[in-house]
């Protein structure tokens, strides 16, 4: 009986080891995380642990709009831009908790592009979650709480096999393997997150510099429902972020990066979103909301069409103008 038990235990252990080896091989061969802004951003976030006092959170409208180097030069801070593509309110919440666990944060700026706060659930955009949890510390409880709230057990399957949501192109695999075996994960090298053809380049501490000007007009992504300018999901995590900052003595500032006037013109009931956030701030002493699309001193911003890369993102030149005014 004892011999039989040992055989079964050994077989189970061998199965686990083989499965782990196969998953690791699939990850190496198939998953392109070398060309990932969020991978480099999180590597730098952990490297800067203990030094960050000012944190920026939000979607691509955050990491394409605010340059931490310019912020620090103006304000004498040590800031970090923890924005990520399509970052939803729950992603901002868990990135806030992850950063606060390692740093004595003084101020958090939460970029409030309205589409994310009108999603009904995080599971509608699972990639927004995977872009972060794939590169979070494996021992971080925030990683698993975020993953569970986004997709439950099914999401953990994707964590075990990232190739299901991040597979590389067949033609690019040989170069990818070479990069992984060489300097693909070197923290201070941005060669794999610099794209000369498209004019995009990662510039450090989460900031992505973008070239180009709008080519396809200013059609809106989403109109605002005046009766529900934020979804229940949006309100839930805005409250969680606000409460967390209040409980931990962190100053929270809500802001929206500038949008082209043509985009706003094509977005119905946008003012309802602004009013809802201003009312929220009124109900929370010390909280402010700044919408730079509606900034009264637009001449100070001096933004032109050539300062935007598309219908609703600033390019690098626009980001530098905006960062100066934000400071």
GROMACS .gro file of C-alpha atoms in nm:
model
  327
    1UNK     CA    1   0.000   0.000   0.000
    2UNK     CA    2   0.278   0.240   0.093
    3UNK     CA    3   0.464   0.156  -0.227
    4UNK     CA    4   0.152   0.223  -0.434
    5UNK     CA    5   0.098   0.558  -0.262
    6UNK     CA    6   0.456   0.666  -0.335
    7UNK     CA    7   0.417   0.568  -0.700
    8UNK     CA    8   0.101   0.777  -0.732
    9UNK     CA    9   0.265   1.073  -0.558
   10UNK     CA   10   0.568   1.048  -0.786
   11UNK     CA   11   0.344   1.027  -1.093
   12UNK     CA   12   0.148   1.333  -0.979
   13UNK     CA   13   0.469   1.528  -0.915
   14UNK     CA   14   0.604   1.431  -1.256
   15UNK     CA   15   0.280   1.541  -1.420
   16UNK     CA   16   0.298   1.880  -1.246
   17UNK     CA   17   0.661   1.928  -1.347
   18UNK     CA   18   0.596   1.832  -1.709
   19UNK     CA   19   0.293   2.062  -1.725
   20UNK     CA   20   0.495   2.350  -1.581
   21UNK     CA   21   0.773   2.282  -1.831
   22UNK     CA   22   0.529   2.279  -2.123
   23UNK     CA   23   0.365   2.605  -2.007
   24UNK     CA   24   0.707   2.768  -1.968
   25UNK     CA   25   0.808   2.650  -2.315
   26UNK     CA   26   0.484   2.783  -2.466
   27UNK     CA   27   0.539   3.115  -2.289
   28UNK     CA   28   0.893   3.143  -2.425
   29UNK     CA   29   0.808   3.035  -2.780
   30UNK     CA   30   0.473   3.205  -2.834
   31UNK     CA   31   0.425   3.508  -2.607
   32UNK     CA   32   0.560   3.847  -2.710
   33UNK     CA   33   0.601   4.044  -2.391
   34UNK     CA   34   0.929   4.196  -2.508
   35UNK     CA   35   0.746   4.468  -2.704
   36UNK     CA   36   0.513   4.556  -2.417
   37UNK     CA   37   0.494   4.905  -2.269
   38UNK     CA   38   0.323   4.773  -1.956
   39UNK     CA   39   0.596   4.514  -1.901
   40UNK     CA   40   0.867   4.782  -1.901
   41UNK     CA   41   0.649   5.016  -1.694
   42UNK     CA   42   0.596   4.758  -1.420
   43UNK     CA   43   0.962   4.659  -1.419
   44UNK     CA   44   1.050   5.024  -1.358
   45UNK     CA   45   0.776   5.066  -1.098
   46UNK     CA   46   0.928   4.786  -0.890
   47UNK     CA   47   1.280   4.916  -0.948
   48UNK     CA   48   1.171   5.260  -0.818
   49UNK     CA   49   1.015   5.111  -0.503
   50UNK     CA   50   1.055   5.339  -0.202
   51UNK     CA   51   1.119   5.653  -0.408
   52UNK     CA   52   0.786   5.740  -0.572
   53UNK     CA   53   0.582   6.015  -0.409
   54UNK     CA   54   0.359   6.119  -0.702
   55UNK     CA   55   0.162   5.869  -0.909
   56UNK     CA   56  -0.036   5.908  -1.232
   57UNK     CA   57  -0.302   5.649  -1.317
   58UNK     CA   58  -0.531   5.594  -1.613
   59UNK     CA   59  -0.555   5.469  -1.968
   60UNK     CA   60  -0.350   5.562  -2.275
   61UNK     CA   61  -0.470   5.920  -2.222
   62UNK     CA   62  -0.255   5.914  -1.910
   63UNK     CA   63   0.066   5.751  -2.031
   64UNK     CA   64   0.066   5.948  -2.358
   65UNK     CA   65  -0.011   6.283  -2.193
   66UNK     CA   66   0.208   6.319  -1.882
   67UNK     CA   67   0.588   6.311  -1.880
   68UNK     CA   68   0.719   6.233  -1.527
   69UNK     CA   69   1.062   6.379  -1.608
   70UNK     CA   70   0.902   6.717  -1.683
   71UNK     CA   71   0.683   6.690  -1.373
   72UNK     CA   72   0.985   6.630  -1.150
   73UNK     CA   73   1.183   6.912  -1.308
   74UNK     CA   74   0.897   7.152  -1.236
   75UNK     CA   75   0.779   7.031  -0.896
   76UNK     CA   76   1.080   6.859  -0.738
   77UNK     CA   77   0.888   6.533  -0.702
   78UNK     CA   78   0.973   6.174  -0.787
   79UNK     CA   79   0.676   6.087  -1.005
   80UNK     CA   80   0.574   5.781  -1.199
   81UNK     CA   81   0.318   5.729  -1.475
   82UNK     CA   82   0.145   5.394  -1.416
   83UNK     CA   83  -0.104   5.431  -1.699
   84UNK     CA   84  -0.167   5.141  -1.936
   85UNK     CA   85  -0.364   5.074  -2.252
   86UNK     CA   86  -0.740   5.079  -2.188
   87UNK     CA   87  -0.677   5.082  -1.813
   88UNK     CA   88  -1.020   5.060  -1.653
   89UNK     CA   89  -1.116   5.193  -1.308
   90UNK     CA   90  -1.044   4.859  -1.139
   91UNK     CA   91  -0.700   4.851  -1.303
   92UNK     CA   92  -0.627   5.198  -1.166
   93UNK     CA   93  -0.741   5.083  -0.822
   94UNK     CA   94  -0.512   4.780  -0.812
   95UNK     CA   95  -0.218   4.972  -0.957
   96UNK     CA   96  -0.272   5.230  -0.684
   97UNK     CA   97  -0.266   4.959  -0.417
   98UNK     CA   98   0.042   4.799  -0.574
   99UNK     CA   99   0.234   5.127  -0.581
  100UNK     CA  100   0.119   5.232  -0.233
  101UNK     CA  101   0.240   4.901  -0.087
  102UNK     CA  102   0.597   4.996  -0.181
  103UNK     CA  103   0.601   5.376  -0.171
  104UNK     CA  104   0.498   5.661   0.057
  105UNK     CA  105   0.264   5.826  -0.191
  106UNK     CA  106   0.179   6.190  -0.135
  107UNK     CA  107  -0.032   6.270  -0.442
  108UNK     CA  108  -0.221   6.061  -0.697
  109UNK     CA  109  -0.351   6.204  -1.024
  110UNK     CA  110  -0.627   5.991  -1.174
  111UNK     CA  111  -0.689   6.049  -1.547
  112UNK     CA  112  -1.063   6.021  -1.608
  113UNK     CA  113  -1.117   5.960  -1.981
  114UNK     CA  114  -1.489   5.900  -1.981
  115UNK     CA  115  -1.522   5.576  -2.180
  116UNK     CA  116  -1.357   5.361  -1.911
  117UNK     CA  117  -1.591   5.496  -1.647
  118UNK     CA  118  -1.885   5.396  -1.865
  119UNK     CA  119  -1.788   5.030  -1.902
  120UNK     CA  120  -2.033   4.795  -1.732
  121UNK     CA  121  -1.768   4.545  -1.620
  122UNK     CA  122  -1.394   4.481  -1.635
  123UNK     CA  123  -1.457   4.152  -1.813
  124UNK     CA  124  -1.568   4.349  -2.120
  125UNK     CA  125  -1.202   4.439  -2.182
  126UNK     CA  126  -1.001   4.147  -2.041
  127UNK     CA  127  -0.682   4.250  -2.218
  128UNK     CA  128  -0.671   4.567  -2.006
  129UNK     CA  129  -0.633   4.340  -1.704
  130UNK     CA  130  -0.385   4.097  -1.861
  131UNK     CA  131  -0.155   4.378  -1.970
  132UNK     CA  132  -0.098   4.447  -1.600
  133UNK     CA  133  -0.132   4.115  -1.418
  134UNK     CA  134   0.100   3.939  -1.665
  135UNK     CA  135   0.381   4.157  -1.534
  136UNK     CA  136   0.283   4.215  -1.171
  137UNK     CA  137   0.493   4.060  -0.896
  138UNK     CA  138   0.403   3.691  -0.873
  139UNK     CA  139   0.373   3.721  -0.493
  140UNK     CA  140   0.150   4.028  -0.497
  141UNK     CA  141  -0.203   3.969  -0.361
  142UNK     CA  142  -0.323   4.261  -0.577
  143UNK     CA  143  -0.239   4.059  -0.885
  144UNK     CA  144  -0.472   3.776  -0.791
  145UNK     CA  145  -0.750   3.992  -0.647
  146UNK     CA  146  -0.761   4.194  -0.968
  147UNK     CA  147  -0.755   3.882  -1.184
  148UNK     CA  148  -1.031   3.716  -0.982
  149UNK     CA  149  -1.257   4.021  -0.991
  150UNK     CA  150  -1.206   4.057  -1.366
  151UNK     CA  151  -1.270   3.699  -1.476
  152UNK     CA  152  -1.280   3.445  -1.194
  153UNK     CA  153  -1.130   3.099  -1.253
  154UNK     CA  154  -1.131   3.141  -1.630
  155UNK     CA  155  -0.893   3.436  -1.596
  156UNK     CA  156  -0.646   3.223  -1.402
  157UNK     CA  157  -0.627   2.986  -1.698
  158UNK     CA  158  -0.510   3.279  -1.909
  159UNK     CA  159  -0.252   3.365  -1.645
  160UNK     CA  160  -0.110   3.013  -1.671
  161UNK     CA  161  -0.099   3.031  -2.049
  162UNK     CA  162  -0.043   3.393  -2.158
  163UNK     CA  163  -0.019   3.280  -2.521
  164UNK     CA  164  -0.397   3.271  -2.521
  165UNK     CA  165  -0.404   3.651  -2.512
  166UNK     CA  166  -0.057   3.759  -2.624
  167UNK     CA  167   0.057   3.534  -2.905
  168UNK     CA  168   0.333   3.661  -3.133
  169UNK     CA  169   0.318   3.663  -3.511
  170UNK     CA  170   0.472   3.360  -3.678
  171UNK     CA  171   0.716   3.568  -3.881
  172UNK     CA  172   0.835   3.755  -3.573
  173UNK     CA  173   0.906   3.452  -3.355
  174UNK     CA  174   1.276   3.395  -3.443
  175UNK     CA  175   1.362   3.758  -3.361
  176UNK     CA  176   1.151   3.733  -3.045
  177UNK     CA  177   1.340   3.426  -2.924
  178UNK     CA  178   1.671   3.598  -2.991
  179UNK     CA  179   1.559   3.904  -2.795
  180UNK     CA  180   1.446   3.694  -2.499
  181UNK     CA  181   1.783   3.520  -2.488
  182UNK     CA  182   1.973   3.850  -2.517
  183UNK     CA  183   1.864   4.191  -2.384
  184UNK     CA  184   1.484   4.177  -2.430
  185UNK     CA  185   1.412   4.215  -2.060
  186UNK     CA  186   1.684   4.466  -1.973
  187UNK     CA  187   1.514   4.739  -1.770
  188UNK     CA  188   1.715   5.036  -1.890
  189UNK     CA  189   1.702   4.949  -2.260
  190UNK     CA  190   1.405   5.078  -2.460
  191UNK     CA  191   1.505   4.944  -2.802
  192UNK     CA  192   1.218   4.694  -2.809
  193UNK     CA  193   0.960   4.955  -2.714
  194UNK     CA  194   1.070   5.211  -2.968
  195UNK     CA  195   0.898   5.210  -3.305
  196UNK     CA  196   1.053   5.442  -3.562
  197UNK     CA  197   0.799   5.355  -3.832
  198UNK     CA  198   0.502   5.470  -3.625
  199UNK     CA  199   0.688   5.737  -3.430
  200UNK     CA  200   0.615   5.588  -3.087
  201UNK     CA  201   0.879   5.552  -2.819
  202UNK     CA  202   0.880   5.460  -2.452
  203UNK     CA  203   1.064   5.740  -2.269
  204UNK     CA  204   1.084   5.608  -1.913
  205UNK     CA  205   0.876   5.584  -1.595
  206UNK     CA  206   0.566   5.499  -1.794
  207UNK     CA  207   0.564   5.785  -2.047
  208UNK     CA  208   0.518   5.705  -2.417
  209UNK     CA  209   0.609   5.977  -2.668
  210UNK     CA  210   0.392   5.965  -2.980
  211UNK     CA  211   0.441   6.137  -3.315
  212UNK     CA  212   0.189   6.198  -3.592
  213UNK     CA  213  -0.123   6.407  -3.636
  214UNK     CA  214  -0.494   6.314  -3.675
  215UNK     CA  215  -0.573   6.151  -4.008
  216UNK     CA  216  -0.928   6.017  -3.977
  217UNK     CA  217  -1.142   6.296  -3.837
  218UNK     CA  218  -1.292   6.328  -3.489
  219UNK     CA  219  -1.572   6.073  -3.463
  220UNK     CA  220  -1.660   6.005  -3.100
  221UNK     CA  221  -1.600   5.671  -2.929
  222UNK     CA  222  -1.906   5.701  -2.709
  223UNK     CA  223  -2.187   5.945  -2.632
  224UNK     CA  224  -2.266   6.017  -2.267
  225UNK     CA  225  -2.597   5.905  -2.119
  226UNK     CA  226  -2.717   6.214  -1.928
  227UNK     CA  227  -2.912   5.993  -1.686
  228UNK     CA  228  -2.610   5.772  -1.613
  229UNK     CA  229  -2.290   5.965  -1.701
  230UNK     CA  230  -2.084   5.701  -1.519
  231UNK     CA  231  -2.170   5.333  -1.498
  232UNK     CA  232  -2.220   5.149  -1.168
  233UNK     CA  233  -1.881   4.987  -1.231
  234UNK     CA  234  -1.723   5.329  -1.281
  235UNK     CA  235  -1.877   5.471  -0.965
  236UNK     CA  236  -1.779   5.163  -0.761
  237UNK     CA  237  -1.409   5.192  -0.836
  238UNK     CA  238  -1.398   5.570  -0.826
  239UNK     CA  239  -1.532   5.541  -0.472
  240UNK     CA  240  -1.280   5.268  -0.387
  241UNK     CA  241  -0.990   5.480  -0.516
  242UNK     CA  242  -1.118   5.787  -0.329
  243UNK     CA  243  -1.165   5.594  -0.004
  244UNK     CA  244  -0.822   5.429  -0.031
  245UNK     CA  245  -0.650   5.765  -0.079
  246UNK     CA  246  -0.843   5.922   0.208
  247UNK     CA  247  -0.765   5.633   0.443
  248UNK     CA  248  -0.394   5.648   0.358
  249UNK     CA  249  -0.345   6.025   0.366
  250UNK     CA  250  -0.292   6.056  -0.010
  251UNK     CA  251  -0.407   6.368  -0.194
  252UNK     CA  252  -0.620   6.264  -0.492
  253UNK     CA  253  -0.674   6.483  -0.799
  254UNK     CA  254  -0.908   6.380  -1.081
  255UNK     CA  255  -0.829   6.513  -1.426
  256UNK     CA  256  -0.907   6.464  -1.793
  257UNK     CA  257  -0.631   6.523  -2.047
  258UNK     CA  258  -0.718   6.761  -2.330
  259UNK     CA  259  -0.938   6.638  -2.614
  260UNK     CA  260  -0.974   6.812  -2.950
  261UNK     CA  261  -1.272   7.043  -2.965
  262UNK     CA  262  -1.393   6.854  -3.273
  263UNK     CA  263  -1.409   6.533  -3.068
  264UNK     CA  264  -1.608   6.701  -2.790
  265UNK     CA  265  -1.842   6.856  -3.046
  266UNK     CA  266  -1.926   6.506  -3.171
  267UNK     CA  267  -1.979   6.364  -2.818
  268UNK     CA  268  -2.335   6.413  -2.700
  269UNK     CA  269  -2.401   6.516  -2.338
  270UNK     CA  270  -2.035   6.538  -2.240
  271UNK     CA  271  -2.119   6.813  -1.993
  272UNK     CA  272  -2.326   6.560  -1.795
  273UNK     CA  273  -2.007   6.365  -1.726
  274UNK     CA  274  -1.824   6.678  -1.614
  275UNK     CA  275  -2.113   6.781  -1.388
  276UNK     CA  276  -2.129   6.435  -1.229
  277UNK     CA  277  -1.760   6.445  -1.140
  278UNK     CA  278  -1.781   6.800  -1.007
  279UNK     CA  279  -2.075   6.697  -0.789
  280UNK     CA  280  -1.873   6.398  -0.667
  281UNK     CA  281  -1.587   6.628  -0.570
  282UNK     CA  282  -1.824   6.864  -0.391
  283UNK     CA  283  -1.940   6.569  -0.180
  284UNK     CA  284  -1.579   6.477  -0.092
  285UNK     CA  285  -1.397   6.759   0.082
  286UNK     CA  286  -1.058   6.840  -0.068
  287UNK     CA  287  -1.119   6.648  -0.391
  288UNK     CA  288  -1.085   6.832  -0.722
  289UNK     CA  289  -1.163   6.755  -1.086
  290UNK     CA  290  -0.982   6.931  -1.368
  291UNK     CA  291  -1.105   6.882  -1.724
  292UNK     CA  292  -0.841   7.031  -1.953
  293UNK     CA  293  -1.063   6.998  -2.258
  294UNK     CA  294  -1.272   7.272  -2.095
  295UNK     CA  295  -0.978   7.465  -1.952
  296UNK     CA  296  -1.072   7.833  -1.945
  297UNK     CA  297  -0.721   7.957  -2.026
  298UNK     CA  298  -0.681   7.760  -2.349
  299UNK     CA  299  -0.441   8.023  -2.478
  300UNK     CA  300  -0.196   7.908  -2.208
  301UNK     CA  301  -0.219   7.551  -2.331
  302UNK     CA  302  -0.178   7.670  -2.690
  303UNK     CA  303  -0.276   7.329  -2.827
  304UNK     CA  304  -0.329   7.295  -3.201
  305UNK     CA  305  -0.444   7.005  -3.414
  306UNK     CA  306  -0.081   6.912  -3.478
  307UNK     CA  307  -0.043   6.850  -3.102
  308UNK     CA  308  -0.274   6.547  -3.124
  309UNK     CA  309  -0.184   6.208  -3.270
  310UNK     CA  310  -0.542   6.106  -3.346
  311UNK     CA  311  -0.901   6.198  -3.261
  312UNK     CA  312  -0.851   6.186  -2.884
  313UNK     CA  313  -0.483   6.140  -2.787
  314UNK     CA  314  -0.213   6.402  -2.746
  315UNK     CA  315   0.110   6.336  -2.929
  316UNK     CA  316   0.450   6.391  -2.768
  317UNK     CA  317   0.468   6.761  -2.851
  318UNK     CA  318   0.119   6.812  -2.708
  319UNK     CA  319   0.207   6.608  -2.400
  320UNK     CA  320   0.500   6.836  -2.319
  321UNK     CA  321   0.277   7.145  -2.350
  322UNK     CA  322   0.010   6.984  -2.135
  323UNK     CA  323   0.249   6.854  -1.868
  324UNK     CA  324   0.382   7.207  -1.817
  325UNK     CA  325   0.032   7.346  -1.762
  326UNK     CA  326  -0.067   7.053  -1.540
  327UNK     CA  327   0.234   7.123  -1.318
   0.00000   0.00000   0.00000
